mmCIF file of C-alpha atoms (C1' of nucleotides) in Angstrom:
data_model
loop_
_atom_site.group_PDB
_atom_site.id
_atom_site.type_symbol
_atom_site.label_atom_id
_atom_site.label_comp_id
_atom_site.label_asym_id
_atom_site.label_seq_id
_atom_site.Cartn_x
_atom_site.Cartn_y
_atom_site.Cartn_z
ATOM 1 C CA MET A 18 -15.377 -48.535 135.952
ATOM 2 C CA LYS A 19 -17.756 -49.930 134.563
ATOM 3 C CA ARG A 20 -21.354 -48.556 135.814
ATOM 4 C CA LYS A 21 -20.927 -46.183 138.199
ATOM 5 C CA SER A 22 -23.662 -43.676 137.445
ATOM 6 C CA PHE A 23 -25.473 -44.521 134.035
ATOM 7 C CA GLY A 24 -26.094 -40.747 133.136
ATOM 8 C CA ASN A 25 -29.170 -39.334 135.099
ATOM 9 C CA MET A 26 -29.678 -42.146 137.727
ATOM 10 C CA GLN A 27 -32.749 -40.157 139.170
ATOM 11 C CA CYS A 28 -34.567 -42.073 136.531
ATOM 12 C CA PRO A 29 -36.489 -44.927 138.605
ATOM 13 C CA VAL A 30 -36.119 -47.260 135.710
ATOM 14 C CA ALA A 31 -32.219 -46.736 135.896
ATOM 15 C CA ARG A 32 -32.334 -47.335 139.956
ATOM 16 C CA SER A 33 -34.127 -50.267 139.071
ATOM 17 C CA LEU A 34 -31.811 -51.915 136.747
ATOM 18 C CA GLU A 35 -28.993 -50.907 139.230
ATOM 19 C CA LEU A 36 -30.495 -53.552 141.304
ATOM 20 C CA VAL A 37 -31.692 -56.280 139.028
ATOM 21 C CA GLY A 38 -29.682 -55.498 135.804
ATOM 22 C CA GLU A 39 -28.228 -58.712 135.632
ATOM 23 C CA TRP A 40 -29.478 -61.311 133.706
ATOM 24 C CA TRP A 41 -29.553 -64.041 136.788
ATOM 25 C CA SER A 42 -30.964 -61.651 138.925
ATOM 26 C CA ILE A 43 -34.505 -61.370 137.308
ATOM 27 C CA LEU A 44 -33.920 -65.028 136.271
ATOM 28 C CA ILE A 45 -33.638 -65.918 140.139
ATOM 29 C CA LEU A 46 -36.659 -63.526 140.880
ATOM 30 C CA ARG A 47 -38.607 -65.388 138.510
ATOM 31 C CA ASP A 48 -37.859 -68.851 140.356
ATOM 32 C CA ALA A 49 -38.616 -67.242 143.465
ATOM 33 C CA MET A 50 -41.997 -66.641 142.260
ATOM 34 C CA HIS A 51 -42.277 -69.728 141.407
ATOM 35 C CA GLY A 52 -41.524 -70.985 145.018
ATOM 36 C CA LEU A 53 -37.716 -72.019 144.913
ATOM 37 C CA THR A 54 -35.937 -71.222 148.169
ATOM 38 C CA ARG A 55 -33.171 -73.556 148.438
ATOM 39 C CA PHE A 56 -29.610 -72.749 147.103
ATOM 40 C CA ASP A 57 -30.007 -76.158 145.034
ATOM 41 C CA GLU A 58 -33.194 -75.561 144.247
ATOM 42 C CA PHE A 59 -31.564 -72.571 142.222
ATOM 43 C CA GLU A 60 -29.015 -74.246 141.168
ATOM 44 C CA LYS A 61 -30.736 -77.149 139.567
ATOM 45 C CA SER A 62 -33.457 -75.024 138.055
ATOM 46 C CA LEU A 63 -31.139 -72.742 136.479
ATOM 47 C CA GLU A 64 -28.095 -74.602 135.882
ATOM 48 C CA ILE A 65 -25.824 -71.692 137.222
ATOM 49 C CA ALA A 66 -22.428 -72.366 138.472
ATOM 50 C CA PRO A 67 -22.480 -72.075 142.561
ATOM 51 C CA ASN A 68 -20.377 -69.181 142.576
ATOM 52 C CA MET A 69 -22.444 -67.154 140.548
ATOM 53 C CA LEU A 70 -25.476 -68.008 142.397
ATOM 54 C CA THR A 71 -23.799 -67.006 145.389
ATOM 55 C CA ARG A 72 -22.989 -64.007 144.043
ATOM 56 C CA ARG A 73 -26.491 -62.998 142.679
ATOM 57 C CA LEU A 74 -28.280 -64.212 145.859
ATOM 58 C CA THR A 75 -25.810 -61.969 148.037
ATOM 59 C CA SER A 76 -26.506 -58.983 145.983
ATOM 60 C CA LEU A 77 -30.236 -59.710 145.842
ATOM 61 C CA VAL A 78 -30.172 -59.994 149.717
ATOM 62 C CA SER A 79 -28.315 -56.952 149.863
ATOM 63 C CA SER A 80 -30.801 -55.241 147.436
ATOM 64 C CA GLY A 81 -33.255 -56.193 150.096
ATOM 65 C CA LEU A 82 -35.534 -58.156 147.335
ATOM 66 C CA LEU A 83 -34.729 -61.742 149.033
ATOM 67 C CA GLU A 84 -34.517 -62.537 152.708
ATOM 68 C CA ARG A 85 -31.750 -65.196 153.841
ATOM 69 C CA LYS A 86 -33.535 -67.120 156.966
ATOM 70 C CA LYS A 87 -32.285 -70.324 158.763
ATOM 71 C CA TYR A 88 -34.525 -72.923 158.449
ATOM 72 C CA GLN A 89 -32.734 -75.556 160.386
ATOM 73 C CA ASP A 90 -29.820 -75.496 163.298
ATOM 74 C CA HIS A 91 -27.719 -78.309 162.694
ATOM 75 C CA PRO A 92 -26.579 -77.970 160.322
ATOM 76 C CA PRO A 93 -27.195 -74.587 160.039
ATOM 77 C CA ARG A 94 -29.510 -73.836 156.598
ATOM 78 C CA TYR A 95 -30.817 -71.089 154.995
ATOM 79 C CA GLU A 96 -33.192 -70.320 152.521
ATOM 80 C CA TYR A 97 -34.121 -67.693 150.324
ATOM 81 C CA ILE A 98 -37.703 -65.841 150.795
ATOM 82 C CA LEU A 99 -38.967 -62.930 148.767
ATOM 83 C CA THR A 100 -39.501 -59.910 150.894
ATOM 84 C CA LYS A 101 -42.329 -57.606 150.156
ATOM 85 C CA LYS A 102 -40.225 -55.604 147.722
ATOM 86 C CA GLY A 103 -39.300 -58.784 145.871
ATOM 87 C CA LYS A 104 -42.547 -59.816 145.483
ATOM 88 C CA ASP A 105 -43.876 -56.342 144.579
ATOM 89 C CA PHE A 106 -41.490 -56.975 141.560
ATOM 90 C CA ARG A 107 -43.898 -59.039 139.995
ATOM 91 C CA PRO A 108 -45.309 -57.162 137.351
ATOM 92 C CA VAL A 109 -42.031 -56.752 135.713
ATOM 93 C CA LEU A 110 -41.423 -59.934 135.459
ATOM 94 C CA VAL A 111 -45.382 -60.749 134.266
ATOM 95 C CA SER A 112 -45.014 -57.894 131.792
ATOM 96 C CA LEU A 113 -41.846 -59.742 130.611
ATOM 97 C CA LEU A 114 -43.438 -62.856 130.215
ATOM 98 C CA ALA A 115 -46.840 -61.576 128.468
ATOM 99 C CA TRP A 116 -44.175 -59.845 125.820
ATOM 100 C CA GLY A 117 -41.810 -62.715 125.372
ATOM 101 C CA ASN A 118 -44.909 -65.104 124.909
ATOM 102 C CA GLN A 119 -46.103 -62.335 122.154
ATOM 103 C CA TYR A 120 -42.924 -61.980 120.284
ATOM 104 C CA LEU A 121 -40.538 -65.071 121.073
ATOM 105 C CA ALA A 122 -42.639 -67.933 121.511
ATOM 106 C CA PRO A 123 -43.413 -68.463 117.387
ATOM 107 C CA GLU A 124 -43.502 -72.282 118.457
ATOM 108 C CA GLY A 125 -46.155 -71.760 121.115
ATOM 109 C CA LYS A 126 -45.854 -70.611 124.514
ATOM 110 C CA SER A 127 -44.161 -72.683 127.341
ATOM 111 C CA VAL A 128 -45.542 -70.698 130.462
ATOM 112 C CA LEU A 129 -48.901 -68.799 130.860
ATOM 113 C CA LEU A 130 -50.795 -67.287 133.678
ATOM 114 C CA VAL A 131 -53.758 -68.598 134.507
ATOM 115 C CA ASP A 132 -56.732 -67.127 137.075
ATOM 116 C CA SER A 133 -56.642 -69.611 139.965
ATOM 117 C CA GLN A 134 -60.544 -69.868 140.280
ATOM 118 C CA SER A 135 -61.657 -69.932 137.102
ATOM 119 C CA GLU A 136 -58.584 -71.783 135.804
ATOM 120 C CA THR A 137 -58.470 -69.459 132.824
ATOM 121 C CA ILE A 138 -56.120 -68.161 130.849
ATOM 122 C CA ILE A 139 -54.967 -64.445 132.052
ATOM 123 C CA ASP A 140 -53.741 -61.942 129.398
ATOM 124 C CA PRO A 141 -52.057 -59.073 131.353
ATOM 125 C CA ILE A 142 -52.683 -55.406 130.584
ATOM 126 C CA LEU A 143 -51.411 -52.593 132.457
ATOM 127 C CA VAL A 144 -54.736 -50.079 133.815
ATOM 128 C CA ASP A 145 -54.760 -47.382 136.335
ATOM 129 C CA ARG A 146 -55.982 -48.495 139.608
ATOM 130 C CA ASN A 147 -58.171 -45.742 139.991
ATOM 131 C CA SER A 148 -59.915 -45.342 136.742
ATOM 132 C CA LYS A 149 -59.341 -49.075 135.429
ATOM 133 C CA LYS A 150 -58.642 -47.554 132.087
ATOM 134 C CA PRO A 151 -55.734 -49.257 129.888
ATOM 135 C CA LEU A 152 -52.503 -47.702 129.624
ATOM 136 C CA THR A 153 -51.828 -46.851 126.233
ATOM 137 C CA ARG A 154 -49.014 -44.590 124.669
ATOM 138 C CA ILE A 155 -52.413 -42.345 123.820
ATOM 139 C CA SER A 156 -54.209 -42.495 126.827
ATOM 140 C CA SER A 157 -51.029 -41.937 129.288
ATOM 141 C CA ARG A 158 -47.685 -40.011 129.153
ATOM 142 C CA PHE A 159 -44.756 -39.612 131.124
ATOM 143 C CA VAL A 160 -44.169 -36.579 133.142
ATOM 144 C CA PRO A 161 -41.472 -35.041 135.555
ATOM 145 C CA GLY A 162 -42.423 -35.569 139.205
ATOM 146 C CA PRO A 163 -42.101 -33.345 141.718
ATOM 147 C CA LYS A 164 -38.211 -34.281 142.179
ATOM 148 C CA ALA A 165 -37.729 -34.186 138.896
ATOM 149 C CA ASN A 166 -33.887 -32.359 137.825
ATOM 150 C CA LYS A 167 -33.382 -30.590 134.832
ATOM 151 C CA GLU A 168 -32.217 -33.440 132.490
ATOM 152 C CA THR A 169 -34.842 -35.571 133.482
ATOM 153 C CA ILE A 170 -37.403 -32.524 132.736
ATOM 154 C CA ALA A 171 -35.774 -32.221 129.556
ATOM 155 C CA ARG A 172 -36.012 -35.728 128.239
ATOM 156 C CA ILE A 173 -39.431 -36.235 129.224
ATOM 157 C CA ASN A 174 -40.871 -32.518 127.715
ATOM 158 C CA PHE A 175 -39.535 -34.265 124.291
ATOM 159 C CA ALA A 176 -42.280 -36.550 124.601
ATOM 160 C CA ASN A 177 -44.645 -34.416 125.467
ATOM 161 C CA GLU A 178 -43.872 -31.638 122.528
ATOM 162 C CA ARG A 179 -42.433 -29.316 124.711
ATOM 163 C CA LYS A 180 -45.159 -28.931 127.586
ATOM 164 C CA PRO A 181 -42.937 -28.317 130.593
ATOM 165 C CA LYS A 182 -44.925 -29.025 133.338
ATOM 166 C CA LYS A 183 -44.171 -30.452 136.594
ATOM 167 C CA ILE A 184 -46.919 -32.252 138.529
ATOM 168 C CA LYS A 185 -46.833 -31.316 141.932
ATOM 169 C CA MET B 7 -18.447 -68.684 126.270
ATOM 170 C CA LYS B 8 -20.477 -66.016 127.974
ATOM 171 C CA ARG B 9 -24.192 -66.333 127.932
ATOM 172 C CA LYS B 10 -24.821 -68.831 125.182
ATOM 173 C CA SER B 11 -27.908 -70.568 126.807
ATOM 174 C CA PHE B 12 -28.707 -69.799 130.186
ATOM 175 C CA GLY B 13 -30.282 -72.964 131.322
ATOM 176 C CA ASN B 14 -33.808 -73.593 130.101
ATOM 177 C CA MET B 15 -34.218 -71.014 127.033
ATOM 178 C CA GLN B 16 -37.897 -72.069 126.837
ATOM 179 C CA CYS B 17 -38.565 -69.144 129.046
ATOM 180 C CA PRO B 18 -40.276 -66.539 127.625
ATOM 181 C CA VAL B 19 -38.647 -64.224 130.655
ATOM 182 C CA ALA B 20 -35.549 -65.711 129.459
ATOM 183 C CA ARG B 21 -35.783 -65.111 125.712
ATOM 184 C CA SER B 22 -36.745 -61.637 126.468
ATOM 185 C CA LEU B 23 -33.933 -60.924 128.416
ATOM 186 C CA GLU B 24 -31.544 -62.261 125.817
ATOM 187 C CA LEU B 25 -32.717 -59.615 123.608
ATOM 188 C CA VAL B 26 -33.110 -56.703 126.271
ATOM 189 C CA GLY B 27 -30.693 -58.180 129.045
ATOM 190 C CA GLU B 28 -28.387 -55.387 128.736
ATOM 191 C CA TRP B 29 -28.398 -51.958 130.974
ATOM 192 C CA TRP B 30 -28.327 -49.547 127.703
ATOM 193 C CA SER B 31 -30.795 -51.398 125.725
ATOM 194 C CA ILE B 32 -33.373 -50.728 128.432
ATOM 195 C CA LEU B 33 -32.655 -47.404 128.796
ATOM 196 C CA ILE B 34 -32.418 -46.576 125.166
ATOM 197 C CA LEU B 35 -35.845 -47.840 125.075
ATOM 198 C CA ARG B 36 -37.277 -45.740 128.076
ATOM 199 C CA ASP B 37 -35.564 -43.153 125.804
ATOM 200 C CA ALA B 38 -37.627 -43.951 122.782
ATOM 201 C CA MET B 39 -40.565 -44.021 124.281
ATOM 202 C CA HIS B 40 -40.086 -40.602 125.440
ATOM 203 C CA GLY B 41 -40.078 -39.896 121.675
ATOM 204 C CA LEU B 42 -35.966 -39.757 120.958
ATOM 205 C CA THR B 43 -35.002 -40.813 117.651
ATOM 206 C CA ARG B 44 -31.585 -39.412 116.674
ATOM 207 C CA PHE B 45 -28.446 -41.013 117.686
ATOM 208 C CA ASP B 46 -27.285 -37.616 119.030
ATOM 209 C CA GLU B 47 -30.280 -37.003 121.111
ATOM 210 C CA PHE B 48 -29.893 -40.585 122.702
ATOM 211 C CA GLU B 49 -26.194 -39.750 123.180
ATOM 212 C CA LYS B 50 -26.804 -36.637 125.125
ATOM 213 C CA SER B 51 -29.839 -37.791 127.033
ATOM 214 C CA LEU B 52 -27.614 -41.082 127.994
ATOM 215 C CA GLU B 53 -23.998 -39.633 128.601
ATOM 216 C CA ILE B 54 -23.341 -42.904 126.567
ATOM 217 C CA ALA B 55 -20.345 -43.494 124.898
ATOM 218 C CA PRO B 56 -20.764 -43.219 121.003
ATOM 219 C CA ASN B 57 -19.680 -46.375 120.335
ATOM 220 C CA MET B 58 -21.767 -48.250 122.767
ATOM 221 C CA LEU B 59 -24.549 -46.510 121.611
ATOM 222 C CA THR B 60 -23.844 -47.739 117.971
ATOM 223 C CA ARG B 61 -23.431 -51.176 119.258
ATOM 224 C CA ARG B 62 -26.585 -51.159 121.483
ATOM 225 C CA LEU B 63 -28.940 -49.472 118.566
ATOM 226 C CA THR B 64 -27.452 -52.295 116.449
ATOM 227 C CA SER B 65 -28.416 -54.818 118.435
ATOM 228 C CA LEU B 66 -31.837 -53.508 118.985
ATOM 229 C CA VAL B 67 -32.631 -52.791 115.527
ATOM 230 C CA SER B 68 -31.293 -56.796 114.822
ATOM 231 C CA SER B 69 -33.593 -57.551 117.612
ATOM 232 C CA GLY B 70 -36.270 -56.064 115.531
ATOM 233 C CA LEU B 71 -37.296 -53.315 118.521
ATOM 234 C CA LEU B 72 -36.169 -50.740 116.517
ATOM 235 C CA GLU B 73 -36.484 -49.439 112.864
ATOM 236 C CA ARG B 74 -33.420 -47.709 111.142
ATOM 237 C CA LYS B 75 -35.246 -45.303 108.590
ATOM 238 C CA LYS B 76 -33.298 -43.016 106.486
ATOM 239 C CA TYR B 77 -35.140 -39.444 106.999
ATOM 240 C CA GLN B 78 -32.787 -37.390 105.023
ATOM 241 C CA ASP B 79 -30.788 -38.039 101.838
ATOM 242 C CA HIS B 80 -27.721 -35.499 101.213
ATOM 243 C CA PRO B 81 -26.215 -36.308 103.425
ATOM 244 C CA PRO B 82 -27.703 -39.570 104.522
ATOM 245 C CA ARG B 83 -29.298 -39.393 108.059
ATOM 246 C CA TYR B 84 -30.621 -41.965 109.668
ATOM 247 C CA GLU B 85 -33.340 -42.151 112.830
ATOM 248 C CA TYR B 86 -34.277 -44.995 115.278
ATOM 249 C CA ILE B 87 -37.850 -45.515 115.421
ATOM 250 C CA LEU B 88 -39.900 -48.380 117.836
ATOM 251 C CA THR B 89 -41.409 -50.807 115.944
ATOM 252 C CA LYS B 90 -44.816 -52.243 117.181
ATOM 253 C CA LYS B 91 -42.706 -55.114 118.796
ATOM 254 C CA GLY B 92 -40.491 -52.053 120.580
ATOM 255 C CA LYS B 93 -43.679 -50.254 121.651
ATOM 256 C CA ASP B 94 -45.565 -53.274 123.148
ATOM 257 C CA PHE B 95 -42.361 -53.366 125.396
ATOM 258 C CA ARG B 96 -43.701 -50.362 126.871
ATOM 259 C CA PRO B 97 -45.717 -52.316 130.041
ATOM 260 C CA VAL B 98 -42.307 -53.587 131.038
ATOM 261 C CA LEU B 99 -40.930 -50.125 131.559
ATOM 262 C CA VAL B 100 -43.925 -48.699 132.868
ATOM 263 C CA SER B 101 -43.853 -51.651 135.893
ATOM 264 C CA LEU B 102 -40.110 -51.161 135.999
ATOM 265 C CA LEU B 103 -40.977 -47.599 136.531
ATOM 266 C CA ALA B 104 -43.574 -48.125 139.061
ATOM 267 C CA TRP B 105 -41.518 -50.585 141.269
ATOM 268 C CA GLY B 106 -38.929 -47.704 140.920
ATOM 269 C CA ASN B 107 -40.478 -45.423 142.424
ATOM 270 C CA GLN B 108 -41.956 -47.417 144.999
ATOM 271 C CA TYR B 109 -39.133 -48.452 146.763
ATOM 272 C CA LEU B 110 -35.847 -46.361 144.932
ATOM 273 C CA ALA B 111 -37.091 -43.079 145.418
ATOM 274 C CA PRO B 112 -37.090 -42.014 148.756
ATOM 275 C CA GLU B 113 -36.335 -38.050 148.251
ATOM 276 C CA GLY B 114 -39.463 -38.376 146.099
ATOM 277 C CA LYS B 115 -40.821 -39.092 142.826
ATOM 278 C CA SER B 116 -38.642 -37.956 139.480
ATOM 279 C CA VAL B 117 -41.217 -39.169 136.975
ATOM 280 C CA LEU B 118 -44.884 -40.191 136.850
ATOM 281 C CA LEU B 119 -47.667 -41.037 134.266
ATOM 282 C CA VAL B 120 -50.400 -39.289 133.669
ATOM 283 C CA ASP B 121 -53.644 -40.022 132.147
ATOM 284 C CA SER B 122 -53.765 -37.365 128.869
ATOM 285 C CA GLN B 123 -57.405 -36.429 129.071
ATOM 286 C CA SER B 124 -57.736 -36.056 133.051
ATOM 287 C CA GLU B 125 -54.168 -35.049 133.864
ATOM 288 C CA THR B 126 -54.412 -37.100 136.803
ATOM 289 C CA ILE B 127 -51.642 -39.540 138.583
ATOM 290 C CA ILE B 128 -51.942 -42.874 137.216
ATOM 291 C CA ASP B 129 -51.148 -45.717 139.325
ATOM 292 C CA PRO B 130 -50.047 -48.739 136.983
ATOM 293 C CA ILE B 131 -51.587 -51.948 138.008
ATOM 294 C CA LEU B 132 -51.981 -55.305 136.122
ATOM 295 C CA VAL B 133 -55.194 -56.951 135.457
ATOM 296 C CA ASP B 134 -56.858 -59.548 133.181
ATOM 297 C CA ARG B 135 -57.943 -58.377 129.813
ATOM 298 C CA ASN B 136 -60.944 -59.910 129.948
ATOM 299 C CA SER B 137 -62.147 -60.086 133.531
ATOM 300 C CA LYS B 138 -60.317 -56.707 134.383
ATOM 301 C CA LYS B 139 -59.443 -58.657 137.719
ATOM 302 C CA PRO B 140 -56.183 -57.406 139.105
ATOM 303 C CA LEU B 141 -53.567 -60.072 139.313
ATOM 304 C CA THR B 142 -52.463 -61.023 142.505
ATOM 305 C CA ARG B 143 -50.328 -63.875 143.356
ATOM 306 C CA ILE B 144 -52.889 -65.501 145.193
ATOM 307 C CA SER B 145 -55.506 -64.660 142.338
ATOM 308 C CA SER B 146 -53.669 -65.930 139.373
ATOM 309 C CA ARG B 147 -50.257 -68.442 138.868
ATOM 310 C CA PHE B 148 -48.146 -69.342 136.578
ATOM 311 C CA VAL B 149 -48.525 -73.007 134.469
ATOM 312 C CA PRO B 150 -46.611 -74.731 132.003
ATOM 313 C CA GLY B 151 -47.987 -73.765 128.318
ATOM 314 C CA PRO B 152 -48.769 -76.279 125.524
ATOM 315 C CA LYS B 153 -45.384 -76.383 124.487
ATOM 316 C CA ALA B 154 -44.009 -76.369 127.918
ATOM 317 C CA ASN B 155 -40.589 -79.222 127.786
ATOM 318 C CA LYS B 156 -40.367 -81.044 131.231
ATOM 319 C CA GLU B 157 -37.800 -78.253 133.189
ATOM 320 C CA THR B 158 -40.296 -75.917 132.882
ATOM 321 C CA ILE B 159 -43.093 -78.321 133.954
ATOM 322 C CA ALA B 160 -40.673 -78.895 137.018
ATOM 323 C CA ARG B 161 -39.782 -75.791 138.114
ATOM 324 C CA ILE B 162 -43.316 -74.241 137.486
ATOM 325 C CA ASN B 163 -44.955 -77.078 139.491
ATOM 326 C CA PHE B 164 -42.893 -76.513 142.501
ATOM 327 C CA ALA B 165 -45.045 -73.088 143.071
ATOM 328 C CA ASN B 166 -48.433 -74.831 142.289
ATOM 329 C CA GLU B 167 -47.550 -77.350 144.985
ATOM 330 C CA ARG B 168 -46.992 -80.209 142.155
ATOM 331 C CA LYS B 169 -50.284 -80.207 140.628
ATOM 332 C CA PRO B 170 -49.504 -81.198 136.910
ATOM 333 C CA LYS B 171 -51.263 -79.443 134.706
ATOM 334 C CA LYS B 172 -50.930 -78.367 131.208
ATOM 335 C CA ILE B 173 -53.211 -75.508 129.848
ATOM 336 C CA LYS B 174 -53.979 -76.737 126.433
ATOM 337 C "C1'" DC C 23 -24.378 -34.153 113.028
ATOM 338 C "C1'" DA C 24 -24.089 -39.116 112.670
ATOM 339 C "C1'" DG C 25 -21.454 -41.759 113.735
ATOM 340 C "C1'" DT C 26 -16.605 -45.293 112.692
ATOM 341 C "C1'" DA C 27 -12.161 -47.042 114.351
ATOM 342 C "C1'" DT C 28 -8.878 -48.153 118.260
ATOM 343 C "C1'" DC C 29 -7.555 -49.270 122.235
ATOM 344 C "C1'" DC C 30 -8.507 -50.430 127.329
ATOM 345 C "C1'" DT C 31 -10.719 -52.012 131.657
ATOM 346 C "C1'" DG C 32 -13.876 -54.309 134.742
ATOM 347 C "C1'" DT C 33 -16.736 -57.884 135.632
ATOM 348 C "C1'" DC C 34 -20.027 -60.848 134.656
ATOM 349 C "C1'" DC C 35 -20.036 -65.239 134.084
ATOM 350 C "C1'" DG C 36 -18.329 -70.358 133.496
ATOM 351 C "C1'" DA C 37 -15.481 -74.662 134.930
ATOM 352 C "C1'" DT C 38 -13.593 -76.649 138.629
ATOM 353 C "C1'" DA C 39 -11.841 -77.892 142.772
ATOM 354 C "C1'" DC C 40 -13.012 -78.039 147.487
ATOM 355 C "C1'" DT C 41 -15.146 -77.971 152.635
ATOM 356 C "C1'" DG C 42 -18.250 -78.697 156.928
ATOM 357 C "C1'" DC D 16 -26.551 -80.379 151.011
ATOM 358 C "C1'" DA D 17 -24.972 -75.583 150.672
ATOM 359 C "C1'" DG D 18 -21.665 -73.514 149.960
ATOM 360 C "C1'" DT D 19 -16.651 -70.824 149.548
ATOM 361 C "C1'" DA D 20 -12.330 -70.722 146.743
ATOM 362 C "C1'" DT D 21 -9.434 -69.856 142.708
ATOM 363 C "C1'" DC D 22 -8.824 -69.279 137.827
ATOM 364 C "C1'" DG D 23 -9.710 -67.697 133.114
ATOM 365 C "C1'" DG D 24 -12.073 -65.983 128.664
ATOM 366 C "C1'" DA D 25 -15.534 -63.069 126.658
ATOM 367 C "C1'" DC D 26 -17.610 -59.073 126.105
ATOM 368 C "C1'" DA D 27 -20.092 -54.519 128.280
ATOM 369 C "C1'" DG D 28 -18.712 -50.708 129.060
ATOM 370 C "C1'" DG D 29 -15.563 -46.530 128.656
ATOM 371 C "C1'" DA D 30 -12.198 -43.039 126.399
ATOM 372 C "C1'" DT D 31 -10.225 -41.143 122.651
ATOM 373 C "C1'" DA D 32 -9.366 -39.771 118.094
ATOM 374 C "C1'" DC D 33 -11.036 -39.540 113.474
ATOM 375 C "C1'" DT D 34 -13.880 -39.057 109.261
ATOM 376 C "C1'" DG D 35 -17.729 -37.358 105.200
#
DNA sequence: CAGTATCCTGTCCGATACTG
DNA sequence: CAGTATCGGACAGGATACTG
């Protein structure tokens, strides 16, 4: 009976977790971002049991994050390619990376991001696409969207000191 | 024997997942970002069983993402406050939110981010803090950091078409 | 209100063996 | 090489009862 609904499943965060909430899923995506495509590449990189790998790959394919493509006919061989949906998951991984580097790498960093042109280290932050203003907890806040139900509205308005506004 | 090491635990992404890899942990953090602090607030908002809530809160406290503070003496009452480490997790949630809004909300968005001053909707993207250049898969890439071990290097260099460079 | 204490179930995950 | 099949354990998560 596990994980049937998780409360208010309207929340996009909860829905995202529905697809990638398992450990291996995220790590597989990470490796896919790094360019891995084939079963044994994932298997070696992750040291994951093959049955688990099959299950996670299958679930990622059916969630539309990976695509299974035949790259050879005899014998039939498949590779797992990131879809656009999968590629667009990158900011989540980058944010997770940045956070991990900041708080969970006391001995020094093992993975970094660099700018491909200048070869300088990148320090990733979130900004608004249009205004380019950095997103902080002061400058930005969550609000109920047009399709928010009352549970969502209730939860979010807590943060905003009870200004029950919907954004159209 | 579950989840003891997960392969190469050097990876900051894997380490992050070690702390927040469970469903409820992320959703609790989401609610904490919204301003919830007390046991029953989380309980109602998430519709989570109280024992699970206790377990997840305890684990988040021991991971240093939440702090348990007494806010009343008789009877003793505690609230759960985001630490800096916890607050700094926000970009991950925002990225997850943005991705979920883009791909998992066909009927319309239920949660949005707005700029507190202009009240306009924010479209969050990742940029480099210094250059302000947006991070794409073309403009940026992962590289092994100074403390990368050989597994990490091997995995990452796959993406970079085998240019084995460490960034000092 | 803010949890703790039990008990139960599902499944994530691991280990191993096997196949075309 | 690229998986499938089978088995078992640990634990996330659920339901319910109870306490100061």
